Every structure is written in C-alpha cells, then in structure tokens.
C-alpha cells in the first residue's frame, strides 16, 4: 500500500495515516489468499517491487506493531499455519509448534527465481543471491523483531527438499509430538 499510495517512508504522519486506513484479511480460494482493503494482493506481495522495500518498511517500529496485531487478530480462535521471519519469536511466541526453515542461499535464490518467473519477472541468480543475502543481513540486524530462530523452534534444512517433503517432515514431527 505504501507503494500504491507513494508514501514517504520517512514521514511518521503518512505512515500513521496508512496504518489506520488499511484492512487485511486472510481468505481461502483454492489456497491461502491475503486481501488488503478487499483486494487480493497474494501475488503482489511477492513481486520484486515489494520485496525491494520489505526490509525497509518492516524495520519501522509502528509498522511492525500494527502488522503483529493484524496477524494476531486474523489468527484469533483459529488453528493456523503461518510463516514469516518473526512468527515464532514475536507474533506467536507461545505457539505450540515452531519450525525454523533454512536452506542454502543458492537453493533459496533458485526458488525465488522460479517464483518470479511465474509472474513474468526475469532476474539473474547472482542478483537474487545478493538481494537475499542483503535482506537477511538487514532483517537479522534490525532493532525491532530481528530475524532469529526461536529457542524452542525445530530447525529443518530444506535444501534439496520439495515442498511436499518439507510438509511431510513437519507433519511427522507434529504427529510424533502429539502421540
């Protein structure tokens, strides 16, 4: 929305205004869908235009606070599976199950490239690798809600695993824990 509204990220009043006038909602239409002000933004949030700014915007304390509250409100009373860089440490620190997924940087760049190609965005692997490394650096060193593994999270290296294999590994761990 900051991009759409051409918000000055250094303007506290503009940030406040947009935070108070924006509504998010999750839905399910053949999968998980994120709506912003009634509009499906699921594919837009993974576009290169958004990912270029995500670390900068997410480092703004007011934005972090509001998004944490949005996530908690949307999940209230539901059994949910959420992913994000601070879900297990900040948003839901008391979650019953927490997983910290890692993969080598080359694998992550290949996955991101494939994802971007489905949106007709062409970027080199070298460029994506550099962007991911920079985002990791920014996110892990930011003052508010830094990227880090929760102490009670199970770490899973997903390098070389398909999404189905990743899901199966997580389900196995949850099932063993429940028994």
GROMACS .gro file of N, CA and C in nm:
model
  537
    1UNK      N    1   0.084  -0.119   0.000
    1UNK     CA    2   0.000   0.000   0.000
    1UNK      C    3   0.088   0.125   0.000
    2UNK      N    4   0.201   0.118   0.068
    2UNK     CA    5   0.295   0.231   0.065
    2UNK      C    6   0.337   0.261  -0.078
    3UNK      N    7   0.357   0.156  -0.157
    3UNK     CA    8   0.396   0.175  -0.296
    3UNK      C    9   0.280   0.236  -0.374
    4UNK      N   10   0.162   0.177  -0.358
    4UNK     CA   11   0.045   0.226  -0.430
    4UNK      C   12   0.015   0.372  -0.400
    5UNK      N   13   0.028   0.409  -0.273
    5UNK     CA   14  -0.007   0.545  -0.229
    5UNK      C   15   0.113   0.640  -0.234
    6UNK      N   16   0.229   0.588  -0.279
    6UNK     CA   17   0.352   0.669  -0.286
    6UNK      C   18   0.383   0.738  -0.152
    7UNK      N   19   0.381   0.658  -0.046
    7UNK     CA   20   0.403   0.707   0.090
    7UNK      C   21   0.551   0.736   0.112
    8UNK      N   22   0.579   0.849   0.173
    8UNK     CA   23   0.715   0.883   0.213
    8UNK      C   24   0.745   0.802   0.340
    9UNK      N   25   0.835   0.706   0.329
    9UNK     CA   26   0.864   0.616   0.441
    9UNK      C   27   0.932   0.687   0.558
   10UNK      N   28   0.975   0.810   0.537
   10UNK     CA   29   1.034   0.888   0.645
   10UNK      C   30   0.931   0.977   0.715
   11UNK      N   31   0.808   0.975   0.667
   11UNK     CA   32   0.702   1.060   0.723
   11UNK      C   33   0.618   0.981   0.823
   12UNK      N   34   0.636   1.010   0.949
   12UNK     CA   35   0.562   0.943   1.054
   12UNK      C   36   0.411   0.962   1.039
   13UNK      N   37   0.369   1.082   1.000
   13UNK     CA   38   0.224   1.109   0.986
   13UNK      C   39   0.165   1.031   0.869
   14UNK      N   40   0.240   1.018   0.758
   14UNK     CA   41   0.190   0.941   0.644
   14UNK      C   42   0.181   0.792   0.679
   15UNK      N   43   0.281   0.743   0.752
   15UNK     CA   44   0.280   0.603   0.796
   15UNK      C   45   0.162   0.579   0.888
   16UNK      N   46   0.140   0.668   0.986
   16UNK     CA   47   0.026   0.654   1.078
   16UNK      C   48  -0.106   0.651   1.002
   17UNK      N   49  -0.121   0.742   0.907
   17UNK     CA   50  -0.245   0.752   0.830
   17UNK      C   51  -0.273   0.621   0.755
   18UNK      N   52  -0.172   0.570   0.686
   18UNK     CA   53  -0.193   0.449   0.606
   18UNK      C   54  -0.218   0.327   0.696
   19UNK      N   55  -0.151   0.322   0.810
   19UNK     CA   56  -0.173   0.210   0.902
   19UNK      C   57  -0.315   0.210   0.957
   20UNK      N   58  -0.371   0.326   0.980
   20UNK     CA   59  -0.505   0.336   1.035
   20UNK      C   60  -0.615   0.321   0.930
   21UNK      N   61  -0.577   0.327   0.803
   21UNK     CA   62  -0.677   0.318   0.696
   21UNK      C   63  -0.666   0.190   0.614
   22UNK      N   64  -0.592   0.092   0.663
   22UNK     CA   65  -0.570  -0.030   0.585
   22UNK      C   66  -0.627  -0.149   0.660
   23UNK      N   67  -0.695  -0.236   0.587
   23UNK     CA   68  -0.756  -0.355   0.645
   23UNK      C   69  -0.703  -0.479   0.573
   24UNK      N   70  -0.655  -0.576   0.651
   24UNK     CA   71  -0.608  -0.702   0.595
   24UNK      C   72  -0.701  -0.814   0.638
   25UNK      N   73  -0.714  -0.914   0.550
   25UNK     CA   74  -0.795  -1.031   0.583
   25UNK      C   75  -0.742  -1.150   0.505
   26UNK      N   76  -0.736  -1.265   0.572
   26UNK     CA   77  -0.700  -1.388   0.504
   26UNK      C   78  -0.826  -1.454   0.452
   27UNK      N   79  -0.814  -1.521   0.340
   27UNK     CA   80  -0.925  -1.598   0.286
   27UNK      C   81  -0.872  -1.724   0.223
   28UNK      N   82  -0.963  -1.809   0.178
   28UNK     CA   83  -0.922  -1.933   0.112
   28UNK      C   84  -1.003  -1.950  -0.015
   29UNK      N   85  -0.936  -1.932  -0.127
   29UNK     CA   86  -0.995  -1.959  -0.258
   29UNK      C   87  -0.896  -2.049  -0.329
   30UNK      N   88  -0.908  -2.179  -0.306
   30UNK     CA   89  -0.812  -2.272  -0.366
   30UNK      C   90  -0.674  -2.258  -0.305
   31UNK      N   91  -0.662  -2.203  -0.187
   31UNK     CA   92  -0.535  -2.182  -0.119
   31UNK      C   93  -0.545  -2.059  -0.033
   32UNK      N   94  -0.437  -2.023   0.029
   32UNK     CA   95  -0.439  -1.906   0.115
   32UNK      C   96  -0.433  -1.779   0.032
   33UNK      N   97  -0.517  -1.684   0.066
   33UNK     CA   98  -0.524  -1.558  -0.006
   33UNK      C   99  -0.519  -1.445   0.096
   34UNK      N  100  -0.444  -1.340   0.064
   34UNK     CA  101  -0.438  -1.223   0.151
   34UNK      C  102  -0.508  -1.108   0.080
   35UNK      N  103  -0.604  -1.050   0.150
   35UNK     CA  104  -0.677  -0.935   0.098
   35UNK      C  105  -0.635  -0.810   0.172
   36UNK      N  106  -0.617  -0.702   0.099
   36UNK     CA  107  -0.590  -0.571   0.158
   36UNK      C  108  -0.700  -0.479   0.108
   37UNK      N  109  -0.776  -0.427   0.201
   37UNK     CA  110  -0.888  -0.340   0.166
   37UNK      C  111  -0.979  -0.406   0.063
   38UNK      N  112  -1.002  -0.538   0.080
   38UNK     CA  113  -1.092  -0.613  -0.006
   38UNK      C  114  -1.032  -0.660  -0.137
   39UNK      N  115  -0.906  -0.628  -0.165
   39UNK     CA  116  -0.841  -0.666  -0.291
   39UNK      C  117  -0.740  -0.777  -0.266
   40UNK      N  118  -0.743  -0.882  -0.349
   40UNK     CA  119  -0.649  -0.992  -0.339
   40UNK      C  120  -0.509  -0.942  -0.377
   41UNK      N  121  -0.418  -0.945  -0.280
   41UNK     CA  122  -0.280  -0.898  -0.305
   41UNK      C  123  -0.179  -1.012  -0.292
   42UNK      N  124  -0.226  -1.135  -0.295
   42UNK     CA  125  -0.140  -1.252  -0.273
   42UNK      C  126  -0.020  -1.256  -0.366
   43UNK      N  127  -0.040  -1.229  -0.493
   43UNK     CA  128   0.074  -1.234  -0.585
   43UNK      C  129   0.157  -1.107  -0.578
   44UNK      N  130   0.094  -0.995  -0.550
   44UNK     CA  131   0.168  -0.869  -0.545
   44UNK      C  132   0.270  -0.866  -0.431
   45UNK      N  133   0.238  -0.930  -0.319
   45UNK     CA  134   0.329  -0.922  -0.204
   45UNK      C  135   0.460  -0.997  -0.225
   46UNK      N  136   0.466  -1.079  -0.329
   46UNK     CA  137   0.593  -1.148  -0.358
   46UNK      C  138   0.660  -1.092  -0.482
   47UNK      N  139   0.610  -0.982  -0.533
   47UNK     CA  140   0.671  -0.919  -0.652
   47UNK      C  141   0.804  -0.855  -0.613
   48UNK      N  142   0.889  -0.836  -0.713
   48UNK     CA  143   1.020  -0.776  -0.685
   48UNK      C  144   1.005  -0.632  -0.634
   49UNK      N  145   0.904  -0.561  -0.682
   49UNK     CA  146   0.883  -0.423  -0.638
   49UNK      C  147   0.859  -0.418  -0.486
   50UNK      N  148   0.782  -0.514  -0.435
   50UNK     CA  149   0.753  -0.520  -0.291
   50UNK      C  150   0.874  -0.571  -0.214
   51UNK      N  151   0.936  -0.679  -0.263
   51UNK     CA  152   1.048  -0.735  -0.187
   51UNK      C  153   1.166  -0.640  -0.178
   52UNK      N  154   1.180  -0.548  -0.275
   52UNK     CA  155   1.286  -0.448  -0.266
   52UNK      C  156   1.270  -0.358  -0.144
   53UNK      N  157   1.146  -0.331  -0.105
   53UNK     CA  158   1.120  -0.238   0.005
   53UNK      C  159   1.084  -0.306   0.137
   54UNK      N  160   1.062  -0.435   0.135
   54UNK     CA  161   1.007  -0.502   0.253
   54UNK      C  162   1.094  -0.485   0.378
   55UNK      N  163   1.224  -0.497   0.365
   55UNK     CA  164   1.310  -0.483   0.483
   55UNK      C  165   1.305  -0.341   0.539
   56UNK      N  166   1.303  -0.244   0.450
   56UNK     CA  167   1.299  -0.104   0.494
   56UNK      C  168   1.167  -0.072   0.564
   57UNK      N  169   1.056  -0.114   0.505
   57UNK     CA  170   0.925  -0.086   0.564
   57UNK      C  171   0.907  -0.164   0.693
   58UNK      N  172   0.947  -0.291   0.692
   58UNK     CA  173   0.926  -0.374   0.810
   58UNK      C  174   1.015  -0.335   0.928
   59UNK      N  175   1.115  -0.252   0.904
   59UNK     CA  176   1.201  -0.205   1.014
   59UNK      C  177   1.139  -0.086   1.088
   60UNK      N  178   1.031  -0.030   1.036
   60UNK     CA  179   0.964   0.083   1.101
   60UNK      C  180   0.884   0.030   1.219
   61UNK      N  181   0.916   0.071   1.343
   61UNK     CA  182   0.850   0.015   1.461
   61UNK      C  183   0.697   0.020   1.456
   62UNK      N  184   0.640   0.130   1.410
   62UNK     CA  185   0.493   0.142   1.403
   62UNK      C  186   0.434   0.038   1.309
   63UNK      N  187   0.503   0.013   1.200
   63UNK     CA  188   0.456  -0.087   1.103
   63UNK      C  189   0.463  -0.225   1.165
   64UNK      N  190   0.574  -0.256   1.230
   64UNK     CA  191   0.589  -0.388   1.295
   64UNK      C  192   0.477  -0.409   1.397
   65UNK      N  193   0.455  -0.310   1.483
   65UNK     CA  194   0.349  -0.320   1.585
   65UNK      C  195   0.214  -0.351   1.523
   66UNK      N  196   0.179  -0.274   1.422
   66UNK     CA  197   0.048  -0.289   1.358
   66UNK      C  198   0.035  -0.424   1.289
   67UNK      N  199   0.139  -0.466   1.219
   67UNK     CA  200   0.132  -0.594   1.150
   67UNK      C  201   0.127  -0.712   1.246
   68UNK      N  202   0.197  -0.703   1.357
   68UNK     CA  203   0.189  -0.808   1.459
   68UNK      C  204   0.045  -0.817   1.510
   69UNK      N  205  -0.016  -0.704   1.537
   69UNK     CA  206  -0.155  -0.704   1.585
   69UNK      C  207  -0.250  -0.759   1.479
   70UNK      N  208  -0.231  -0.720   1.353
   70UNK     CA  209  -0.312  -0.775   1.243
   70UNK      C  210  -0.303  -0.927   1.241
   71UNK      N  211  -0.180  -0.979   1.247
   71UNK     CA  212  -0.160  -1.123   1.240
   71UNK      C  213  -0.226  -1.194   1.357
   72UNK      N  214  -0.213  -1.139   1.476
   72UNK     CA  215  -0.276  -1.199   1.594
   72UNK      C  216  -0.428  -1.196   1.583
   73UNK      N  217  -0.481  -1.084   1.536
   73UNK     CA  218  -0.627  -1.071   1.521
   73UNK      C  219  -0.681  -1.168   1.417
   74UNK      N  220  -0.611  -1.181   1.303
   74UNK     CA  221  -0.657  -1.269   1.197
   74UNK      C  222  -0.655  -1.416   1.239
   75UNK      N  223  -0.563  -1.453   1.326
   75UNK     CA  224  -0.549  -1.593   1.368
   75UNK      C  225  -0.633  -1.627   1.491
   76UNK      N  226  -0.688  -1.526   1.556
   76UNK     CA  227  -0.762  -1.547   1.681
   76UNK      C  228  -0.872  -1.653   1.663
   77UNK      N  229  -0.868  -1.754   1.750
   77UNK     CA  230  -0.970  -1.858   1.750
   77UNK      C  231  -0.956  -1.961   1.640
   78UNK      N  232  -0.847  -1.957   1.564
   78UNK     CA  233  -0.828  -2.049   1.453
   78UNK      C  234  -0.703  -2.134   1.475
   79UNK      N  235  -0.702  -2.251   1.416
   79UNK     CA  236  -0.580  -2.331   1.407
   79UNK      C  237  -0.514  -2.288   1.277
   80UNK      N  238  -0.399  -2.227   1.285
   80UNK     CA  239  -0.336  -2.172   1.165
   80UNK      C  240  -0.191  -2.219   1.152
   81UNK      N  241  -0.146  -2.215   1.029
   81UNK     CA  242  -0.005  -2.235   0.998
   81UNK      C  243   0.040  -2.106   0.932
   82UNK      N  244   0.136  -2.040   0.992
   82UNK     CA  245   0.184  -1.912   0.941
   82UNK      C  246   0.334  -1.920   0.919
   83UNK      N  247   0.381  -1.843   0.824
   83UNK     CA  248   0.525  -1.836   0.802
   83UNK      C  249   0.564  -1.690   0.799
   84UNK      N  250   0.683  -1.666   0.848
   84UNK     CA  251   0.735  -1.531   0.850
   84UNK      C  252   0.861  -1.527   0.933
   85UNK      N  253   0.932  -1.419   0.921
   85UNK     CA  254   1.062  -1.409   0.985
   85UNK      C  255   1.058  -1.384   1.134
   86UNK      N  256   0.941  -1.350   1.189
   86UNK     CA  257   0.932  -1.330   1.334
   86UNK      C  258   0.807  -1.394   1.394
   87UNK      N  259   0.747  -1.489   1.323
   87UNK     CA  260   0.623  -1.551   1.369
   87UNK      C  261   0.645  -1.623   1.503
   88UNK      N  262   0.751  -1.702   1.515
   88UNK     CA  263   0.774  -1.781   1.637
   88UNK      C  264   0.841  -1.705   1.750
   89UNK      N  265   0.902  -1.591   1.720
   89UNK     CA  266   0.971  -1.515   1.825
   89UNK      C  267   0.891  -1.397   1.875
   90UNK      N  268   0.813  -1.334   1.787
   90UNK     CA  269   0.742  -1.210   1.824
   90UNK      C  270   0.591  -1.225   1.815
   91UNK      N  271   0.542  -1.270   1.700
   91UNK     CA  272   0.398  -1.271   1.676
   91UNK      C  273   0.329  -1.376   1.763
   92UNK      N  274   0.380  -1.499   1.760
   92UNK     CA  275   0.321  -1.607   1.840
   92UNK      C  276   0.431  -1.680   1.918
   93UNK      N  277   0.488  -1.613   2.018
   93UNK     CA  278   0.598  -1.675   2.092
   93UNK      C  279   0.555  -1.798   2.172
   94UNK      N  280   0.424  -1.813   2.197
   94UNK     CA  281   0.374  -1.927   2.273
   94UNK      C  282   0.309  -2.033   2.183
   95UNK      N  283   0.338  -2.029   2.053
   95UNK     CA  284   0.281  -2.128   1.961
   95UNK      C  285   0.319  -2.268   2.005
   96UNK      N  286   0.228  -2.361   1.984
   96UNK     CA  287   0.252  -2.499   2.024
   96UNK      C  288   0.366  -2.564   1.945
   97UNK      N  289   0.373  -2.532   1.817
   97UNK     CA  290   0.477  -2.586   1.731
   97UNK      C  291   0.545  -2.473   1.656
   98UNK      N  292   0.677  -2.477   1.653
   98UNK     CA  293   0.754  -2.377   1.582
   98UNK      C  294   0.863  -2.447   1.502
   99UNK      N  295   0.877  -2.403   1.378
   99UNK     CA  296   0.980  -2.458   1.291
   99UNK      C  297   1.058  -2.342   1.231
  100UNK      N  298   1.187  -2.361   1.220
  100UNK     CA  299   1.274  -2.261   1.160
  100UNK      C  300   1.335  -2.327   1.038
  101UNK      N  301   1.286  -2.288   0.921
  101UNK     CA  302   1.331  -2.349   0.797
  101UNK      C  303   1.450  -2.274   0.741
  102UNK      N  304   1.551  -2.349   0.706
  102UNK     CA  305   1.670  -2.290   0.644
  102UNK      C  306   1.697  -2.363   0.512
  103UNK      N  307   1.774  -2.299   0.427
  103UNK     CA  308   1.822  -2.360   0.304
  103UNK      C  309   1.944  -2.280   0.262
  104UNK      N  310   2.032  -2.344   0.187
  104UNK     CA  311   2.150  -2.268   0.145
  104UNK      C  312   2.106  -2.157   0.050
  105UNK      N  313   2.187  -2.054   0.041
  105UNK     CA  314   2.150  -1.932  -0.031
  105UNK      C  315   2.125  -1.958  -0.179
  106UNK      N  316   2.202  -2.049  -0.238
  106UNK     CA  317   2.183  -2.081  -0.380
  106UNK      C  318   2.047  -2.146  -0.403
  107UNK      N  319   2.009  -2.235  -0.314
  107UNK     CA  320   1.877  -2.300  -0.323
  107UNK      C  321   1.766  -2.196  -0.309
  108UNK      N  322   1.780  -2.107  -0.214
  108UNK     CA  323   1.679  -2.003  -0.193
  108UNK      C  324   1.668  -1.912  -0.316
  109UNK      N  325   1.781  -1.879  -0.375
  109UNK     CA  326   1.780  -1.794  -0.496
  109UNK      C  327   1.712  -1.867  -0.612
  110UNK      N  328   1.739  -1.996  -0.628
  110UNK     CA  329   1.674  -2.072  -0.735
  110UNK      C  330   1.523  -2.076  -0.715
  111UNK      N  331   1.480  -2.096  -0.590
  111UNK     CA  332   1.335  -2.099  -0.560
  111UNK      C  333   1.271  -1.963  -0.590
  112UNK      N  334   1.338  -1.857  -0.549
  112UNK     CA  335   1.285  -1.722  -0.571
  112UNK      C  336   1.279  -1.691  -0.721
  113UNK      N  337   1.380  -1.732  -0.794
  113UNK     CA  338   1.384  -1.711  -0.939
  113UNK      C  339   1.264  -1.781  -1.005
  114UNK      N  340   1.241  -1.904  -0.967
  114UNK     CA  341   1.128  -1.981  -1.021
  114UNK      C  342   0.995  -1.913  -0.988
  115UNK      N  343   0.983  -1.867  -0.864
  115UNK     CA  344   0.861  -1.796  -0.822
  115UNK      C  345   0.841  -1.669  -0.904
  116UNK      N  346   0.946  -1.594  -0.924
  116UNK     CA  347   0.938  -1.469  -1.000
  116UNK      C  348   0.906  -1.494  -1.147
  117UNK      N  349   0.959  -1.604  -1.202
  117UNK     CA  350   0.932  -1.636  -1.342
  117UNK      C  351   0.784  -1.665  -1.365
  118UNK      N  352   0.715  -1.718  -1.263
  118UNK     CA  353   0.571  -1.742  -1.278
  118UNK      C  354   0.495  -1.610  -1.289
  119UNK      N  355   0.558  -1.499  -1.247
  119UNK     CA  356   0.497  -1.366  -1.258
  119UNK      C  357   0.561  -1.287  -1.373
  120UNK      N  358   0.630  -1.361  -1.461
  120UNK     CA  359   0.696  -1.300  -1.577
  120UNK      C  360   0.802  -1.197  -1.540
  121UNK      N  361   0.867  -1.215  -1.425
  121UNK     CA  362   0.978  -1.130  -1.384
  121UNK      C  363   1.106  -1.210  -1.402
  122UNK      N  364   1.199  -1.155  -1.475
  122UNK     CA  365   1.325  -1.224  -1.502
  122UNK      C  366   1.438  -1.153  -1.427
  123UNK      N  367   1.505  -1.229  -1.341
  123UNK     CA  368   1.617  -1.177  -1.262
  123UNK      C  369   1.725  -1.284  -1.261
  124UNK      N  370   1.850  -1.242  -1.260
  124UNK     CA  371   1.960  -1.339  -1.260
  124UNK      C  372   1.976  -1.401  -1.122
  125UNK      N  373   2.029  -1.524  -1.120
  125UNK     CA  374   2.056  -1.592  -0.993
  125UNK      C  375   2.155  -1.513  -0.908
  126UNK      N  376   2.255  -1.455  -0.972
  126UNK     CA  377   2.356  -1.377  -0.900
  126UNK      C  378   2.290  -1.258  -0.829
  127UNK      N  379   2.202  -1.190  -0.902
  127UNK     CA  380   2.131  -1.074  -0.847
  127UNK      C  381   2.041  -1.116  -0.730
  128UNK      N  382   1.968  -1.225  -0.749
  128UNK     CA  383   1.879  -1.274  -0.643
  128UNK      C  384   1.957  -1.317  -0.520
  129UNK      N  385   2.070  -1.383  -0.540
  129UNK     CA  386   2.153  -1.427  -0.428
  129UNK      C  387   2.198  -1.305  -0.347
  130UNK      N  388   2.245  -1.202  -0.416
  130UNK     CA  389   2.289  -1.080  -0.348
  130UNK      C  390   2.173  -1.013  -0.274
  131UNK      N  391   2.055  -1.008  -0.335
  131UNK     CA  392   1.937  -0.948  -0.271
  131UNK      C  393   1.898  -1.025  -0.145
  132UNK      N  394   1.898  -1.158  -0.154
  132UNK     CA  395   1.862  -1.240  -0.038
  132UNK      C  396   1.963  -1.223   0.076
  133UNK      N  397   2.091  -1.221   0.041
  133UNK     CA  398   2.194  -1.201   0.144
  133UNK      C  399   2.177  -1.066   0.212
  134UNK      N  400   2.147  -0.962   0.135
  134UNK     CA  401   2.128  -0.829   0.191
  134UNK      C  402   2.002  -0.823   0.278
  135UNK      N  403   1.895  -0.885   0.231
  135UNK     CA  404   1.772  -0.886   0.312
  135UNK      C  405   1.796  -0.961   0.443
  136UNK      N  406   1.863  -1.075   0.437
  136UNK     CA  407   1.894  -1.150   0.560
  136UNK      C  408   1.975  -1.064   0.656
  137UNK      N  409   2.075  -0.994   0.602
  137UNK     CA  410   2.159  -0.908   0.687
  137UNK      C  411   2.075  -0.800   0.752
  138UNK      N  412   1.994  -0.731   0.673
  138UNK     CA  413   1.909  -0.624   0.728
  138UNK      C  414   1.812  -0.678   0.831
  139UNK      N  415   1.745  -0.789   0.797
  139UNK     CA  416   1.642  -0.843   0.886
  139UNK      C  417   1.699  -0.900   1.016
  140UNK      N  418   1.818  -0.956   1.009
  140UNK     CA  419   1.875  -1.016   1.131
  140UNK      C  420   1.944  -0.912   1.220
  141UNK      N  421   1.969  -0.792   1.168
  141UNK     CA  422   2.034  -0.688   1.249
  141UNK      C  423   1.942  -0.573   1.285
  142UNK      N  424   1.815  -0.577   1.240
  142UNK     CA  425   1.726  -0.466   1.273
  142UNK      C  426   1.695  -0.467   1.422
  143UNK      N  427   1.663  -0.351   1.474
  143UNK     CA  428   1.640  -0.335   1.617
  143UNK      C  429   1.512  -0.403   1.663
  144UNK      N  430   1.404  -0.388   1.587
  144UNK     CA  431   1.274  -0.443   1.627
  144UNK      C  432   1.245  -0.572   1.552
  145UNK      N  433   1.210  -0.676   1.625
  145UNK     CA  434   1.173  -0.806   1.568
  145UNK      C  435   1.276  -0.860   1.469
  146UNK      N  436   1.400  -0.873   1.510
  146UNK     CA  437   1.500  -0.923   1.416
  146UNK      C  438   1.475  -1.069   1.379
  147UNK      N  439   1.522  -1.106   1.261
  147UNK     CA  440   1.515  -1.245   1.216
  147UNK      C  441   1.607  -1.328   1.305
  148UNK      N  442   1.547  -1.423   1.376
  148UNK     CA  443   1.627  -1.517   1.455
  148UNK      C  444   1.541  -1.639   1.486
  149UNK      N  445   1.608  -1.747   1.514
  149UNK     CA  446   1.540  -1.872   1.546
  149UNK      C  447   1.491  -1.865   1.690
  150UNK      N  448   1.364  -1.901   1.711
  150UNK     CA  449   1.312  -1.911   1.848
  150UNK      C  450   1.385  -2.026   1.918
  151UNK      N  451   1.411  -2.008   2.046
  151UNK     CA  452   1.486  -2.111   2.121
  151UNK      C  453   1.420  -2.247   2.115
  152UNK      N  454   1.285  -2.249   2.112
  152UNK     CA  455   1.213  -2.376   2.113
  152UNK      C  456   1.169  -2.422   1.974
  153UNK      N  457   1.222  -2.361   1.870
  153UNK     CA  458   1.187  -2.400   1.733
  153UNK      C  459   1.271  -2.518   1.687
  154UNK      N  460   1.212  -2.602   1.606
  154UNK     CA  461   1.283  -2.713   1.543
  154UNK      C  462   1.339  -2.662   1.411
  155UNK      N  463   1.469  -2.673   1.393
  155UNK     CA  464   1.531  -2.628   1.269
  155UNK      C  465   1.529  -2.740   1.165
  156UNK      N  466   1.486  -2.704   1.044
  156UNK     CA  467   1.483  -2.801   0.935
  156UNK      C  468   1.555  -2.741   0.816
  157UNK      N  469   1.657  -2.812   0.769
  157UNK     CA  470   1.727  -2.769   0.649
  157UNK      C  471   1.649  -2.822   0.528
  158UNK      N  472   1.592  -2.731   0.450
  158UNK     CA  473   1.508  -2.769   0.338
  158UNK      C  474   1.584  -2.774   0.205
  159UNK      N  475   1.714  -2.756   0.210
  159UNK     CA  476   1.794  -2.762   0.087
  159UNK      C  477   1.770  -2.897   0.019
  160UNK      N  478   1.728  -2.892  -0.104
  160UNK     CA  479   1.706  -3.015  -0.180
  160UNK      C  480   1.573  -3.083  -0.155
  161UNK      N  481   1.490  -3.026  -0.068
  161UNK     CA  482   1.360  -3.087  -0.040
  161UNK      C  483   1.251  -3.016  -0.119
  162UNK      N  484   1.157  -3.094  -0.170
  162UNK     CA  485   1.040  -3.035  -0.235
  162UNK      C  486   0.948  -2.981  -0.126
  163UNK      N  487   0.851  -2.903  -0.166
  163UNK     CA  488   0.754  -2.851  -0.068
  163UNK      C  489   0.683  -2.966   0.001
  164UNK      N  490   0.646  -3.069  -0.076
  164UNK     CA  491   0.577  -3.185  -0.017
  164UNK      C  492   0.666  -3.254   0.086
  165UNK      N  493   0.796  -3.266   0.057
  165UNK     CA  494   0.888  -3.328   0.152
  165UNK      C  495   0.903  -3.243   0.277
  166UNK      N  496   0.905  -3.112   0.261
  166UNK     CA  497   0.914  -3.022   0.377
  166UNK      C  498   0.790  -3.038   0.465
  167UNK      N  499   0.675  -3.037   0.402
  167UNK     CA  500   0.548  -3.051   0.476
  167UNK      C  501   0.545  -3.186   0.547
  168UNK      N  502   0.584  -3.292   0.478
  168UNK     CA  503   0.583  -3.426   0.539
  168UNK      C  504   0.674  -3.432   0.661
  169UNK      N  505   0.790  -3.370   0.652
  169UNK     CA  506   0.883  -3.370   0.765
  169UNK      C  507   0.822  -3.299   0.885
  170UNK      N  508   0.757  -3.186   0.862
  170UNK     CA  509   0.693  -3.111   0.969
  170UNK      C  510   0.577  -3.191   1.029
  171UNK      N  511   0.495  -3.250   0.943
  171UNK     CA  512   0.380  -3.329   0.989
  171UNK      C  513   0.428  -3.447   1.073
  172UNK      N  514   0.536  -3.513   1.032
  172UNK     CA  515   0.593  -3.624   1.110
  172UNK      C  516   0.631  -3.579   1.250
  173UNK      N  517   0.696  -3.465   1.259
  173UNK     CA  518   0.739  -3.413   1.389
  173UNK      C  519   0.619  -3.380   1.476
  174UNK      N  520   0.518  -3.317   1.418
  174UNK     CA  521   0.397  -3.281   1.494
  174UNK      C  522   0.327  -3.409   1.540
  175UNK      N  523   0.311  -3.506   1.450
  175UNK     CA  524   0.243  -3.630   1.485
  175UNK      C  525   0.316  -3.705   1.596
  176UNK      N  526   0.449  -3.710   1.591
  176UNK     CA  527   0.527  -3.777   1.697
  176UNK      C  528   0.506  -3.705   1.830
  177UNK      N  529   0.500  -3.576   1.826
  177UNK     CA  530   0.483  -3.496   1.948
  177UNK      C  531   0.345  -3.517   2.008
  178UNK      N  532   0.245  -3.529   1.924
  178UNK     CA  533   0.106  -3.546   1.973
  178UNK      C  534   0.088  -3.682   2.037
  179UNK      N  535   0.156  -3.785   1.982
  179UNK     CA  536   0.146  -3.920   2.038
  179UNK      C  537   0.217  -3.924   2.167
   0.00000   0.00000   0.00000
